[in-house]
Tab-separated table of C-alpha atoms and ligand atoms in Angstrom:
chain	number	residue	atom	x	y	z
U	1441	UNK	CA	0.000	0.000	0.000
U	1442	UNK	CA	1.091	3.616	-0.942
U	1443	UNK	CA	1.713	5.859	1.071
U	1444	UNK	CA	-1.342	7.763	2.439
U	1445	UNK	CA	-1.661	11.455	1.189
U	1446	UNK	CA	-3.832	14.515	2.248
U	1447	UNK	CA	-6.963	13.970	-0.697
U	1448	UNK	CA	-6.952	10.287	-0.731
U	1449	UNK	CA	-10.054	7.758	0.225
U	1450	UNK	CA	-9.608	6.864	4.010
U	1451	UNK	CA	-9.263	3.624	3.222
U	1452	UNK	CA	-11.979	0.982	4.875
U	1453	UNK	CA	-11.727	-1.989	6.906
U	1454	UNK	CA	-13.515	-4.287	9.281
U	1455	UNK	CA	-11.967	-4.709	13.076
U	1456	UNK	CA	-13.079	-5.444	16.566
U	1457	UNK	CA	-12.969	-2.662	18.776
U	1458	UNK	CA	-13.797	-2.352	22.451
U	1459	UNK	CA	-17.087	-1.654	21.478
U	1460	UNK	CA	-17.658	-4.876	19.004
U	1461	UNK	CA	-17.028	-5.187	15.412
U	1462	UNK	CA	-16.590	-1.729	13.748
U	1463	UNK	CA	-16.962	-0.936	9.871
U	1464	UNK	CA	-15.197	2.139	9.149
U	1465	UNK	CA	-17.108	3.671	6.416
U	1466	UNK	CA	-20.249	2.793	7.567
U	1467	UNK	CA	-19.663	3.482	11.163
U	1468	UNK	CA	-18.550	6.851	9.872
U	1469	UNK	CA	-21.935	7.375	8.176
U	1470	UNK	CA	-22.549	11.138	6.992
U	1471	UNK	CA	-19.998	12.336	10.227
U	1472	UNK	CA	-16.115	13.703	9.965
U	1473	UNK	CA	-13.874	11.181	11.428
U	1474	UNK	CA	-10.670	11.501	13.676
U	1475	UNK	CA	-8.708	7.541	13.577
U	1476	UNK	CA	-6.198	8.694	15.903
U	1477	UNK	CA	-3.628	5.786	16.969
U	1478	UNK	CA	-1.333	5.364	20.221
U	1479	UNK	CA	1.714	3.601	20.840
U	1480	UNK	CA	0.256	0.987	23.323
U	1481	UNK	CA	-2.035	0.584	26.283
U	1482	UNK	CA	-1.210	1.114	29.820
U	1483	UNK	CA	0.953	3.546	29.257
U	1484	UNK	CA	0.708	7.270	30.827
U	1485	UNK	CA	0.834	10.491	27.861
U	1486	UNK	CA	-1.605	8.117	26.009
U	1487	UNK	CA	-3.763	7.485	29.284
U	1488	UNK	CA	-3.594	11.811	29.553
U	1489	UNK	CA	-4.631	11.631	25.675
U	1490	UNK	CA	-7.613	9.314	25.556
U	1491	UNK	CA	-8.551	11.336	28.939
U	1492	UNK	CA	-8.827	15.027	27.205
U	1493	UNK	CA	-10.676	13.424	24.170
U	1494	UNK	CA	-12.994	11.762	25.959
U	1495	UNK	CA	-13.774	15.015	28.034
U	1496	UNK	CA	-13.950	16.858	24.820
U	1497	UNK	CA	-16.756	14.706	23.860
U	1498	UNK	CA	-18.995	17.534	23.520
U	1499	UNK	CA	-16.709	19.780	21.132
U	1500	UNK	CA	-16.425	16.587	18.659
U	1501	UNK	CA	-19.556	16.157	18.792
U	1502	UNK	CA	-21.010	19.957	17.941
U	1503	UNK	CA	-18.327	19.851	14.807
U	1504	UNK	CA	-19.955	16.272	13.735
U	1505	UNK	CA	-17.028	14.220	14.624
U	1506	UNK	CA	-16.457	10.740	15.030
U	1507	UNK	CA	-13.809	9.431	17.082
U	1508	UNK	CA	-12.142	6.097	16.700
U	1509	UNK	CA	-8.708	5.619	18.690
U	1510	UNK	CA	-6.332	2.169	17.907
U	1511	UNK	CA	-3.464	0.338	18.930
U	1512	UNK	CA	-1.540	-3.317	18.329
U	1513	UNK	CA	-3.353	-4.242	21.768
U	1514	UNK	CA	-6.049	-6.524	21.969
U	1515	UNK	CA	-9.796	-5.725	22.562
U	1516	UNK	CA	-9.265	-7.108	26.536
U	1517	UNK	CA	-6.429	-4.939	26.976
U	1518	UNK	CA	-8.580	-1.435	25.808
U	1519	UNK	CA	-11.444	-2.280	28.198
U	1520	UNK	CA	-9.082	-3.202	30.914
U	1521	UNK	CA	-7.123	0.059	30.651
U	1522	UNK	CA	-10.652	2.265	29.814
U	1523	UNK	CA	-11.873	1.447	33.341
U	1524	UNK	CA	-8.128	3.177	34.314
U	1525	UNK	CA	-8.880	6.003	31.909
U	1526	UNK	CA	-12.249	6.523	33.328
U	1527	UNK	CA	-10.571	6.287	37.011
U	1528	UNK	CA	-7.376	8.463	36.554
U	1529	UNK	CA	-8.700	11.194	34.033
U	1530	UNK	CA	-12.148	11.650	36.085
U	1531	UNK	CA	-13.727	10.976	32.353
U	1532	UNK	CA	-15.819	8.360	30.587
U	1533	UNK	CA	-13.967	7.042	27.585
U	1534	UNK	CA	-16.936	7.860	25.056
U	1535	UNK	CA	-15.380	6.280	21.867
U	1536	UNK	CA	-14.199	3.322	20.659
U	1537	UNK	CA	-10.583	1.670	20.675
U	1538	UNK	CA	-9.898	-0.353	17.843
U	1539	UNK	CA	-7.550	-3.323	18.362
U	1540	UNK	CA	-4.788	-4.194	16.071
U	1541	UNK	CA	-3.457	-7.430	16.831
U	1542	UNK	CA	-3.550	-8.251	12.796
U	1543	UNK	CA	-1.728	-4.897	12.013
U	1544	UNK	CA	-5.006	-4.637	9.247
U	1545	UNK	CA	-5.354	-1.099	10.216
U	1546	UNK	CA	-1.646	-0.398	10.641
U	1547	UNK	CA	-0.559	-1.284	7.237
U	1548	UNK	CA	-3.133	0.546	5.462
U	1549	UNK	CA	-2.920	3.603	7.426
U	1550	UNK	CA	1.138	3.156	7.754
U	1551	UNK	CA	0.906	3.130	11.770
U	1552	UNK	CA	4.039	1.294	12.187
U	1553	UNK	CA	7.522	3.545	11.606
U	1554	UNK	CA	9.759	0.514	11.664
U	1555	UNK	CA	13.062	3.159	12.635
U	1556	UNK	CA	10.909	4.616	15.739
U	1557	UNK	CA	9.146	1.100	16.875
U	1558	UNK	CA	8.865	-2.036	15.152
U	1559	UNK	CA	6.242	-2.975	17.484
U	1560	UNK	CA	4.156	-0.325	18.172
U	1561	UNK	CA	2.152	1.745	16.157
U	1562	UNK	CA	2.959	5.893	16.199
U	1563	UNK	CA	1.322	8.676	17.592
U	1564	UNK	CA	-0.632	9.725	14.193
U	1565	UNK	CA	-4.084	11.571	13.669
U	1566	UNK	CA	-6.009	11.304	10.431
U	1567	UNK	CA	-9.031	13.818	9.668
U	1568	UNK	CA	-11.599	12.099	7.498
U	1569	UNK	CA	-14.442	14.398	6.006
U	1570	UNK	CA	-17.790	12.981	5.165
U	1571	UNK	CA	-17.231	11.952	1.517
U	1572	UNK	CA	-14.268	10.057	3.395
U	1573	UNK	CA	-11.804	11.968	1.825
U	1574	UNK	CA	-8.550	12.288	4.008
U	1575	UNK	CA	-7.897	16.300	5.189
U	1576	UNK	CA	-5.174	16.029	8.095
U	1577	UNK	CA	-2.253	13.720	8.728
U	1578	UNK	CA	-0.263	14.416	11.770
U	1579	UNK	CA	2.740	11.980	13.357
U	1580	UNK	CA	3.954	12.578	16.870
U	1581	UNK	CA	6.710	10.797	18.184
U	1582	UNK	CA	5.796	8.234	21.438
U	1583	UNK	CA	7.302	10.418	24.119
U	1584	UNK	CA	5.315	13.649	22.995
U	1585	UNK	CA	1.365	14.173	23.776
U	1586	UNK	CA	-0.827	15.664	21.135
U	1587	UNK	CA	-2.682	18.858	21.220
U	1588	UNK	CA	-6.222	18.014	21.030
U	1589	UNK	CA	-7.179	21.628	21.195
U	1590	UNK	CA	-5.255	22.315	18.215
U	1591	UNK	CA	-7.201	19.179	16.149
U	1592	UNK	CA	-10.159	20.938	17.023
U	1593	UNK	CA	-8.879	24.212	15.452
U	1594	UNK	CA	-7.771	22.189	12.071
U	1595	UNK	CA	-11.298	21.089	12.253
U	1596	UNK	CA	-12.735	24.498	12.960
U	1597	UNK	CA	-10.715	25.766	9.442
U	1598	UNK	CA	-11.450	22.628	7.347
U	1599	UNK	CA	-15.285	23.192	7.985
U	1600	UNK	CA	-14.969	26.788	7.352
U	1601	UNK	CA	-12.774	27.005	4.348
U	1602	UNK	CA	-15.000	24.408	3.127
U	1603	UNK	CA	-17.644	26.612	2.448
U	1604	UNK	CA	-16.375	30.012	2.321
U	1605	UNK	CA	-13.720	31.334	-0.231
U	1606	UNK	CA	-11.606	31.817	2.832
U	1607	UNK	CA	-8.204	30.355	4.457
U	1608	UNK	CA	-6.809	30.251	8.271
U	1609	UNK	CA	-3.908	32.050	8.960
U	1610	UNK	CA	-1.017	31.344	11.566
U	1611	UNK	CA	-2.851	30.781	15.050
U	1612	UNK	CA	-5.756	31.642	14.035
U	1613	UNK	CA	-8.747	30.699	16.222
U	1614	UNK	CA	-12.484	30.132	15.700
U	1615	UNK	CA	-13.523	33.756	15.518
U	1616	UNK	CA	-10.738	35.335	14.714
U	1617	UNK	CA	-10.379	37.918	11.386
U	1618	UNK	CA	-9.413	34.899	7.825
U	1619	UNK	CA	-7.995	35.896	4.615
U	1620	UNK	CA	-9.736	36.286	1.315
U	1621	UNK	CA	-8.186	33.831	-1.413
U	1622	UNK	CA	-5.880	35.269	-3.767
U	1623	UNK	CA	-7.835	33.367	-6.651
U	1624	UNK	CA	-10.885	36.271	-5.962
U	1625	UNK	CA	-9.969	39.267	-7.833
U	1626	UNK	CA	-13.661	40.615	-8.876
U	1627	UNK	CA	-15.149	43.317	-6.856
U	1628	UNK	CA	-18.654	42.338	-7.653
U	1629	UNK	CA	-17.720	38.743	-6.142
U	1630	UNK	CA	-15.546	40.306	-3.650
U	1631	UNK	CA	-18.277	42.487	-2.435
U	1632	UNK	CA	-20.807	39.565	-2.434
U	1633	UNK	CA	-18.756	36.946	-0.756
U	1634	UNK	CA	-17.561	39.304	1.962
U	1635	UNK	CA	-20.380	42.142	2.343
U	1636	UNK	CA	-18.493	43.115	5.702
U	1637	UNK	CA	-15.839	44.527	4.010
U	1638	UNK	CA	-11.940	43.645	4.031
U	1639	UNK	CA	-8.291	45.405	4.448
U	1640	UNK	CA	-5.670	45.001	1.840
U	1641	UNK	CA	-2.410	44.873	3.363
U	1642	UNK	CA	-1.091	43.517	-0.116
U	1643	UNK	CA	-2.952	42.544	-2.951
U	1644	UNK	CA	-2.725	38.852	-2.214
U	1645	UNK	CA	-2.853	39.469	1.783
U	1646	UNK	CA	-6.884	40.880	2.595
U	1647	UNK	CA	-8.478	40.104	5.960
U	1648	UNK	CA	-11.940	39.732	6.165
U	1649	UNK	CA	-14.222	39.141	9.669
U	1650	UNK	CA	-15.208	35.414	9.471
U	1651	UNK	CA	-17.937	35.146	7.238
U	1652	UNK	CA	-20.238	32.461	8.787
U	1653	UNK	CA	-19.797	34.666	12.451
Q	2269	BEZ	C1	3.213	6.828	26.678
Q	2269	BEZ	O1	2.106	6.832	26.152
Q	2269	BEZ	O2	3.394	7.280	27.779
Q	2269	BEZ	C2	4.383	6.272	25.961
Q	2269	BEZ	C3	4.227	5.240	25.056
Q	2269	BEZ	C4	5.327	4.727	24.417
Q	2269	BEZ	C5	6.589	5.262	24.668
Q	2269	BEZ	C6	6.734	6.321	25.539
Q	2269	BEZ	C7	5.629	6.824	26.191
């Protein structure tokens, strides 16, 4: 299997999980996904990690988000270690944890980094939009926790710039000013698109207030 790149099909598969047998597409349905996958179980930053997603719960779920977590570790092993989630982290774990045992899911998302572990799978995220289209790959190394605020903000821009001729710029921040694309050059379309006006720093840098705000 190819590499996976940013545009390609999420590709599908049947596994158990710690919530039964899960298939991906159709579990997915009409939702964004996040397949995010963790070195092993029992272990502590990925204990803190499956702790702040499952207490962000809400925020997923406003943006239409699916979560799905994985590792090589076997479908006893998640709901052992869930019930230490759920103890330690003062959370619920609120998603399922795929197991890997097979590697299925491993080799066709390309979990494994054979020069970091040839064991365990990495600390990656993929973003999966609802025509199952991959938007976001991000790989962490074991001994670093992920930001789970900041997949929420790559969410917040992929649904935006989605829709509106607009993109993110550095730090930006659900509410903050977004620039106009350099592609719109019309002022009929300029004044349509963005009726609440816009500054021109340079012809291809123009802020505009975000539009759907
Ligand atoms: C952890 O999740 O704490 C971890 C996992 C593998 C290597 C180092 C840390």
């Amino acid at each position: 299997m190819a590499t996976l790149r940013l545009g390609d099909t999420a590709p599908d598969f049947i596994q158990e999980s710690s919530i039964g047998v899960i298939g991906f597409h159709s579990w997915l349905g009409n939702s964004w996904g996040i397949l995010f996958s963790h070195p092993a179980d029992f272990t502590p930053v990925c204990t803190t990690e499956l702790g702040v997603t499952a207490k962000l719960a809400d925020e997923f779920k406003k943006r239409n988000v699916k979560v799905i977590a994985l590792s090589v570790d076997s479908v006893s092993s998640h709901l052992g270690w869930i019930k230490d989630i759920n103890e330690t982290q003062s959370t619920v774990v609120n998603f399922p944890i795929l197991e890997d045992a097979d590697r299925k899911v491993s080799v066709l998302y390309d979990l494994i980094h054979p020069n970091a572990s040839t064991t365990n799978t990495v600390r990656s995220v993929h973003v999966i939009d609802p025509s199952k289209k991959i938007r976001l790959i991000l790989t962490y190394p074991a001994s670093t926790g992920r930001n789970f605020h900041e997949i929420l903000r790559v969410i917040d821009s992929l649904q935006l710039t989605e829709y509106h001729s607009v993109a993110t710029p550095a730090n930006w921040k659900d509410g903050d000013d977004v620039v106009i694309l350099p592609s719109i050059t019309d002022p009929d379309e300029l004044l349509s698109k963005f009726p609440k006006g816009f500054r021109s720093i340079k012809p291809y840098l123009r802020f505009t207030p975000q539009p759907n705000k």
